[in-house]
Coordinates of C-alpha atoms in Angstrom, one line a residue:
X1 CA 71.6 79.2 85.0
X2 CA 71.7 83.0 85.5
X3 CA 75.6 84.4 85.4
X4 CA 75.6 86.9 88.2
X5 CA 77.7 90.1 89.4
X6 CA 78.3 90.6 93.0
X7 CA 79.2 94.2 94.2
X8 CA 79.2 94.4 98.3
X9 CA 81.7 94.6 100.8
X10 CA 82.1 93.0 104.5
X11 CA 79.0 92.1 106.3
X12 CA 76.8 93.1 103.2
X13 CA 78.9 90.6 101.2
X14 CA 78.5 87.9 103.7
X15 CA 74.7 88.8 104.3
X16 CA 73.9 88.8 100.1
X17 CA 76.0 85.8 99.5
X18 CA 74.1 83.8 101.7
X19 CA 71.1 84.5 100.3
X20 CA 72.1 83.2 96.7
X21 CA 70.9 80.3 95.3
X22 CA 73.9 78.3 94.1
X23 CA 72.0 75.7 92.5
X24 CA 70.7 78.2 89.9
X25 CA 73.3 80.9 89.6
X26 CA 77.0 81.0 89.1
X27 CA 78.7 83.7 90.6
X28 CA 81.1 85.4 88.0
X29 CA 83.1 87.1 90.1
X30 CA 82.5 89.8 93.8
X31 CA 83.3 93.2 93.3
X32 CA 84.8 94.2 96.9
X33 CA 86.5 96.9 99.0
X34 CA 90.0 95.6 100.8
X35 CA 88.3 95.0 104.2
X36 CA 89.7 93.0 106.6
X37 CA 87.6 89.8 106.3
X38 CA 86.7 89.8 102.3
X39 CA 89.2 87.2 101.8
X40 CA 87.7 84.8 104.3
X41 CA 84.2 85.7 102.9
X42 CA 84.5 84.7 99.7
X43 CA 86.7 81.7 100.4
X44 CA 83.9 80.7 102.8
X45 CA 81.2 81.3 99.9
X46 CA 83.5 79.4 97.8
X47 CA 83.8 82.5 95.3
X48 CA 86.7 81.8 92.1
X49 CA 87.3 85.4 91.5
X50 CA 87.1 88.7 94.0
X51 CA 88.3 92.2 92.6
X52 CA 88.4 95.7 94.1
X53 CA 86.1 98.6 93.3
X54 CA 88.1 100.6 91.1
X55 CA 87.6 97.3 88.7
X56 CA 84.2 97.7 87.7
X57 CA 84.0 99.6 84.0
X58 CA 86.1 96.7 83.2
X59 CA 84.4 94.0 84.7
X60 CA 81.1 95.4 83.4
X61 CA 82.9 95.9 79.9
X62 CA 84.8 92.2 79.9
X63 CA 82.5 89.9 81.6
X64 CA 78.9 88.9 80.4
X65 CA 76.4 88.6 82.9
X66 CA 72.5 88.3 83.5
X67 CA 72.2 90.1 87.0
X68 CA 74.2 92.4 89.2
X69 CA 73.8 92.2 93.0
X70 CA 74.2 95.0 94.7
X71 CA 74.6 95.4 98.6
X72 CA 75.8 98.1 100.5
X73 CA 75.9 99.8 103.5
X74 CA 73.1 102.5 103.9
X75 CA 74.5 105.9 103.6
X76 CA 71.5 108.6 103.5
X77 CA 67.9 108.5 102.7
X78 CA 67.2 110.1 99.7
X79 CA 70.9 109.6 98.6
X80 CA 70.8 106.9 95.8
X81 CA 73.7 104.1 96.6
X82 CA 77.2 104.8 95.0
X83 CA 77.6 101.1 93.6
X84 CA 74.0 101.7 91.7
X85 CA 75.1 105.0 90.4
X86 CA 78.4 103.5 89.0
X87 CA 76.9 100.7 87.8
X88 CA 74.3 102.8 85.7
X89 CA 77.3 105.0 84.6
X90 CA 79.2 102.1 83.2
X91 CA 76.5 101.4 81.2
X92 CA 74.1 98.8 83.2
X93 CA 70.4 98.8 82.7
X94 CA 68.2 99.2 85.5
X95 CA 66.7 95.9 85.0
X96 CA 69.7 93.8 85.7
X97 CA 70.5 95.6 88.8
X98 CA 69.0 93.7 92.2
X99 CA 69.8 96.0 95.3
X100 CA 69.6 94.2 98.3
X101 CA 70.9 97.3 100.4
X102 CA 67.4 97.3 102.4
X103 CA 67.2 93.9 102.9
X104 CA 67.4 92.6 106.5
X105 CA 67.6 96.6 107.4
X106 CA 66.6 97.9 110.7
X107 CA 63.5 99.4 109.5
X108 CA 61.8 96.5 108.6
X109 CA 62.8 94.9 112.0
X110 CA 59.7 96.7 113.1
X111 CA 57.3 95.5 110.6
X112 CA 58.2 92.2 110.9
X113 CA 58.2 91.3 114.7
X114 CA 55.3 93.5 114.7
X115 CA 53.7 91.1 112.3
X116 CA 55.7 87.8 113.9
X117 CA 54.8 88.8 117.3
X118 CA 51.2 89.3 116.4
X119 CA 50.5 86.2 114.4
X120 CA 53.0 83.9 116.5
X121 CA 51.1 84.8 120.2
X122 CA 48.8 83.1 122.1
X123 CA 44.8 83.1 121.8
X124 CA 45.1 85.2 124.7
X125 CA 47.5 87.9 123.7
X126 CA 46.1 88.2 120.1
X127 CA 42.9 88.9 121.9
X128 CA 44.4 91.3 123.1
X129 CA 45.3 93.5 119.7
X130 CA 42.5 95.9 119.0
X131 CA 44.3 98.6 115.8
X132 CA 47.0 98.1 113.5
X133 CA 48.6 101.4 111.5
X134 CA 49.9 101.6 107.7
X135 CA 51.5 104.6 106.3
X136 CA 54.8 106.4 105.8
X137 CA 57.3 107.7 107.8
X138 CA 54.7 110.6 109.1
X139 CA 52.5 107.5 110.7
X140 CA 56.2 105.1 111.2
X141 CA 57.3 108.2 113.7
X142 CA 54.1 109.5 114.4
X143 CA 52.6 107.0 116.2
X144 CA 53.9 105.2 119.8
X145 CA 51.3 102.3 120.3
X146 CA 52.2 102.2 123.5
X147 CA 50.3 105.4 124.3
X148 CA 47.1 103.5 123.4
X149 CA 44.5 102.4 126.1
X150 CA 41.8 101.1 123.9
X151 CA 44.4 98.1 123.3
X152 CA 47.3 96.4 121.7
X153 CA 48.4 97.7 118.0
X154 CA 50.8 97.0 115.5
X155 CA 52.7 100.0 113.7
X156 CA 53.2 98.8 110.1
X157 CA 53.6 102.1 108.8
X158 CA 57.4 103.1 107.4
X159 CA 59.5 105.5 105.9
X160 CA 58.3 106.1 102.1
X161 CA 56.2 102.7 101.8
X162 CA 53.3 103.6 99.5
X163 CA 49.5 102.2 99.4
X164 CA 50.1 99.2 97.3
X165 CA 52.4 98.0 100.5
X166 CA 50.1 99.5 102.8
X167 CA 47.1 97.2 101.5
X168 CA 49.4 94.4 101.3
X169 CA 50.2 94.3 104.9
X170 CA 46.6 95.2 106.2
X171 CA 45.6 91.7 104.3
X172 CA 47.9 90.2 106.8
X173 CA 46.2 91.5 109.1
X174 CA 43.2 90.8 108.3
X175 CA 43.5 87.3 107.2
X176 CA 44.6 86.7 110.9
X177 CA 42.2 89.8 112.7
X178 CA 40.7 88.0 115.8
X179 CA 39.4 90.7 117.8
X180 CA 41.2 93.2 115.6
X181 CA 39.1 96.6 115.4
X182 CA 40.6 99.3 113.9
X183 CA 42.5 100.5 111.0
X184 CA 44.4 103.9 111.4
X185 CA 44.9 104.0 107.4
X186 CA 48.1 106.8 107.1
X187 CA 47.3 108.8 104.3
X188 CA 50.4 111.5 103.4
X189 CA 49.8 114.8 101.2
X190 CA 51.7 112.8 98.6
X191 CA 50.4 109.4 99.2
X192 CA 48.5 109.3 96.0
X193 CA 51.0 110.3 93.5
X194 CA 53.2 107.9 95.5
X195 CA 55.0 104.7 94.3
X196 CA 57.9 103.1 95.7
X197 CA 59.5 102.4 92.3
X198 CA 59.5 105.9 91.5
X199 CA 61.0 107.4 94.7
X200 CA 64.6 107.6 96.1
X201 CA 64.1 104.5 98.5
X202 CA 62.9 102.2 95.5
X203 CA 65.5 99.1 96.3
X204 CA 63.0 98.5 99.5
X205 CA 60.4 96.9 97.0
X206 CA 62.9 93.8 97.0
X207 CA 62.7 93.5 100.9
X208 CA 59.3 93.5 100.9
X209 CA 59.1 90.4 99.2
X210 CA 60.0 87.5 102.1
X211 CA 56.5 89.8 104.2
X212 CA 54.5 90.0 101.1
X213 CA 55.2 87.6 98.4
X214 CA 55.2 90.0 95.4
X215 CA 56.3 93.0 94.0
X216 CA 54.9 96.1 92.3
X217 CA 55.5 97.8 89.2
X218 CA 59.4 96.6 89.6
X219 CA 62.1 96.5 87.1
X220 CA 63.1 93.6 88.7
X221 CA 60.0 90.7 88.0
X222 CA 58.6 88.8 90.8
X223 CA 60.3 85.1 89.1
X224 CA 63.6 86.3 89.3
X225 CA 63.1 86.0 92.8
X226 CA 62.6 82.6 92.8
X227 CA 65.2 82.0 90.7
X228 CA 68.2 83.6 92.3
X229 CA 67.4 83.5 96.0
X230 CA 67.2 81.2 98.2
X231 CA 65.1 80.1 101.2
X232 CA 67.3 82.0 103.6
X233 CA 65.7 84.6 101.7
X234 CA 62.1 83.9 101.1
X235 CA 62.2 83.0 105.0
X236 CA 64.3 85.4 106.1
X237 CA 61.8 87.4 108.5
X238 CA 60.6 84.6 110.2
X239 CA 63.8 84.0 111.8
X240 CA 64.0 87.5 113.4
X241 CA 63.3 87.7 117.1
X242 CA 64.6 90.8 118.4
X243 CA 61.6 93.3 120.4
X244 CA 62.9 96.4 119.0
X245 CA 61.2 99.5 121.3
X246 CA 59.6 102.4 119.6
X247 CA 63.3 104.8 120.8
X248 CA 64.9 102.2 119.2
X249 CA 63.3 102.3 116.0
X250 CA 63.3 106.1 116.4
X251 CA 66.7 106.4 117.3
X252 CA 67.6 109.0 114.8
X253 CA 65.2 111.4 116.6
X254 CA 65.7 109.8 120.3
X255 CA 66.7 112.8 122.1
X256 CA 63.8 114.8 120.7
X257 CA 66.1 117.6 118.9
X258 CA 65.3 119.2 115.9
X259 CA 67.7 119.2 112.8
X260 CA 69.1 122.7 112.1
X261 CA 65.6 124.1 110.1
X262 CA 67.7 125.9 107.5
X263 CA 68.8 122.9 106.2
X264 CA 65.5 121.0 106.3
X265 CA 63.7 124.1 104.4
X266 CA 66.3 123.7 101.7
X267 CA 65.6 120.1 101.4
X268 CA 61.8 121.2 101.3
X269 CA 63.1 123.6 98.3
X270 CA 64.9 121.0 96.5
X271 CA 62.0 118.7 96.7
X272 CA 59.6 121.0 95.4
X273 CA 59.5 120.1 91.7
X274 CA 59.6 116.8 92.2
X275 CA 56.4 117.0 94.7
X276 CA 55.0 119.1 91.9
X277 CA 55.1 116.1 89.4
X278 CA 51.6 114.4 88.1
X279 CA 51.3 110.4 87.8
X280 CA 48.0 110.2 86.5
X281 CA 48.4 106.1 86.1
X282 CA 49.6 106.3 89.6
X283 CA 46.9 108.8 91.3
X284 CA 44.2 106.1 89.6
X285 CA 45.6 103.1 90.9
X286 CA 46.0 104.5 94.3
X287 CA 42.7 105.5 94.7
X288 CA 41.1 102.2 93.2
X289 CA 43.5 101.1 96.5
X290 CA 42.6 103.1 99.1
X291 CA 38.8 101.9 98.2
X292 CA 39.6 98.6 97.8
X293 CA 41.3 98.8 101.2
X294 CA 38.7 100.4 103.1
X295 CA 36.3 97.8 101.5
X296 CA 38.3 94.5 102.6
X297 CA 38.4 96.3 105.8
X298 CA 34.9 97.0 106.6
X299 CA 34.2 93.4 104.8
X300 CA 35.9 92.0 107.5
X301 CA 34.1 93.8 110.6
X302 CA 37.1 96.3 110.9
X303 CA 36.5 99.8 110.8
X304 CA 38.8 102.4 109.3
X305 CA 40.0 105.6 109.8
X306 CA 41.5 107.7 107.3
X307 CA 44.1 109.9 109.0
X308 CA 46.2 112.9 107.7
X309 CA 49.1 113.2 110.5
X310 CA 50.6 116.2 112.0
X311 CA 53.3 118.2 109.9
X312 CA 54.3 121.6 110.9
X313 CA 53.8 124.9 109.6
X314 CA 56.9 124.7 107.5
X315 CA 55.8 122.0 105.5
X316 CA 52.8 123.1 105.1
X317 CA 54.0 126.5 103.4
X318 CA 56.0 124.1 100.9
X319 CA 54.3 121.5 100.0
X320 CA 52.2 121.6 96.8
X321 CA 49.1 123.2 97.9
X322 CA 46.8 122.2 95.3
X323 CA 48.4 118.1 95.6
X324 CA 47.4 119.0 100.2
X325 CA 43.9 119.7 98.6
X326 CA 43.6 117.1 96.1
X327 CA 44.2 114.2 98.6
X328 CA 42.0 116.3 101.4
X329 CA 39.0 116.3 98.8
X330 CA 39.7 112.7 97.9
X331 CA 39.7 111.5 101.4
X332 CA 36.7 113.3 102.2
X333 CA 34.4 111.5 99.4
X334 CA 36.0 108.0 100.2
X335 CA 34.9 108.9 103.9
X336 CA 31.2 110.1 102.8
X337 CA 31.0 107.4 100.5
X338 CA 31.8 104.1 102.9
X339 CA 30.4 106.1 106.0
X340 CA 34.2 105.9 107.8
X341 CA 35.4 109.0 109.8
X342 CA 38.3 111.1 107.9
X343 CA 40.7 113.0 110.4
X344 CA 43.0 115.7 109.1
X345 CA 45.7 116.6 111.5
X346 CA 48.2 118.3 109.2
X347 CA 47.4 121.9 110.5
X348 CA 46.2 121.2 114.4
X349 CA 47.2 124.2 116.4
X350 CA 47.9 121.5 119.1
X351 CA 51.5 120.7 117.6
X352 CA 54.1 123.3 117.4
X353 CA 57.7 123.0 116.0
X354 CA 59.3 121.6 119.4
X355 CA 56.7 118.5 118.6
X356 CA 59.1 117.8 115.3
X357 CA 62.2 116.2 114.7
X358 CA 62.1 117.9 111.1
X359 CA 59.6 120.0 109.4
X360 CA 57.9 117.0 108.7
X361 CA 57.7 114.0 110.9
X362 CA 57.0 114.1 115.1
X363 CA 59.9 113.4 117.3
X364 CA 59.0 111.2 120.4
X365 CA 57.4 114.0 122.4
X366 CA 55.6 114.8 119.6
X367 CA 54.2 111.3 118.7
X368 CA 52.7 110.3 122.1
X369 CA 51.0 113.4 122.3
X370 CA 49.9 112.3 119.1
X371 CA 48.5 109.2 119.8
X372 CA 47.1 110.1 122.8
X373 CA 44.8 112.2 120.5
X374 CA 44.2 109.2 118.5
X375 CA 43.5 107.0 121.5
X376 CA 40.6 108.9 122.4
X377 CA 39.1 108.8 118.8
X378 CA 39.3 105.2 118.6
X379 CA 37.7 104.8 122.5
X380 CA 35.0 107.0 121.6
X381 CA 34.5 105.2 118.2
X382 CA 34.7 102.0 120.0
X383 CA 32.3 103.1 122.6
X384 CA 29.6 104.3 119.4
X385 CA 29.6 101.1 117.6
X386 CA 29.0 99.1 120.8
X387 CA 25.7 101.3 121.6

């Protein structure tokens, strides 16, 4: 029976809690904040021992334990959480700590009834789908399927998801294609140096799980899974039902404004070195995956489309230019090698700055233009392949 650390506070606690599989793991004790309803949460969850947050060096130093827990509200991307940071402090490995801060997060509202309402409809409606999208954030706010004529599409594409998750979704898809044509396959300037592990959002590998069934190059390993949570969390997706609209999920960038640039050119700065960095084991194994993808794709009478999205001219100027090339030169032999188009967007004179919410990633405006552009590539390709 694993011996396990709870650190969370209101909702989060109640929402990580629940997911715990009591039969298997004792709870040692919740590390908490003095919110208004902790006290009925942990009653409710039957929890013997509750302290505050200022109690954790001697928690950590006192009690044994296999596993901490970790949930907490999401603060800022690109911001590690505070209860990770202070749990590494005090001396935790890495590979005890589970962070369940992404899990059941808005962002992966949209993957999932994306994915629920395609696989769940009717004959008819599935018909009906004709794309699907994979990618980061560049295709998550780049693209509004709603702008497409040539038919129904799913947007599985989000922020900092890397191939391995990209591929892992597509199979979805194409294990349940119908009439499925088309796969706009997002591929960023960093893409293949990319992997989710290694990046600030790497908890999010642990909410992938209930979609995909495994994990990738975690700390955490794929059993542990199984032997802490429950089915509340191996199902949990399947019980969503809430039609989130594309301003919804975009509701960050909803009233098309741009962040003040001076501050998103300093983030550009700050990111610079590690953009710069070189994971050779990483760059192999996402290339091996983009073919692969592509592969399974065109195995399975979909056609694919390797697509560079629009960034503006500021991230152009400071992203890596030789890591822009290397992925530019990649895509290009993948695309001459499996005789599938390759579209490279990142510098189209169509797209100025009031097309961005950032120096990176198109606000509303900006992504049905967008995919209007896209559209028409996919109804001519559409219209070639039926001749």
């Amino acid at each position: 029976m694993n011996r396990l650390l709870v650190v969370s506070f209101g909702e989060e606690l109640e929402k990580v809690l629940s997911i715990i599989d009591r039969q298997k793991n004792q709870i040692m004790c919740v590390i908490t904040f003095p919110v208004n309803d902790f006290k009925n949460i942990v009653k409710r969850h039957n929890v013997e021992y509750a302290f505050f947050y200022d109690k954790i060096p001697e928690i950590v130093k006192e009690k044994y334990f296999d596993y901490v827990i970790v949930s907490d509200v999401i603060k800022d991307a690109g911001t590690e959480n505070r209860f990770v940071t202070e749990l590494k402090r005090c001396g935790v490995p890495e590979e005890k700590i589970l962070n369940m801060s992404h899990f059941a997060s808005f962002p992966f509202f949209s993957i999932c009834n994306a994915l629920k309402n395609f696989t769940d409809a009717s004959e008819e409606t599935r018909l009906k789908y004709k794309f699907f999208v994979t990618g980061v954030s560049h295709a998550y706010a780049g693209t509004d399927v709603k702008e497409f004529s040539v038919g129904k599409g799913l947007n599985l594409a989000l922020t900092s998801q890397d191939l391995f998750y990209d591929y892992e979704l597509a199979k979805i898809v194409l294990k349940n294609k119908r009439e499925i044509k088309f796969a706009v396959i997002g591929v960023a300037p960093f893409s293949l140096h990319s992997d989710l592990t290694q990046c600030v959002n790497h908890p999010r590998a642990l909410a992938y799980w209930p979609i995909v069934k495994t994990l990738h190059n975690s700390a955490i390993k794929e059993e542990v899974s199984f032997e802490i949570f429950n089915d509340a969390y191996l199902k949990s997706y399947e019980l969503f039902d809430t039609d989130i609209k594309f301003d919804g999920c975009l509701r960050f960038c909803g009233q098309n404004k741009n962040f003040f640039m001076e501050d998103w050119m300093n983030v550009r700065k700050l990111m610079a070195n590690q953009e710069a960095k070189v994971y050779l084991p990483t760059l192999e194994e996402n290339k091996q995956i983009l073919k692969n993808y592509v592969a399974d794709c065109l195995k399975a009478d979909v056609f694919p489309l390797l697509v560079i999205y629009p960034v503006s001219e500021f991230y152009n100027s400071y992203f890596p230019k030789w890591k822009f090339e290397e992925v530019r030169y990649f895509l290009n032999d993948l695309s001459s090698e499996y005789d599938v188009p390759y579209y490279d967007f990142s510098n189209d004179q169509r797209f100025s700055i009031s097309d961005f919410f950032d120096i990176e990633h198109l606000n509303m405006r900006g992504a049905k233009k967008f995919s209007k552009i896209l559209d028409k590539k996919l109804t001519a390709l559409e219209k070639e392949r039926s001749n």
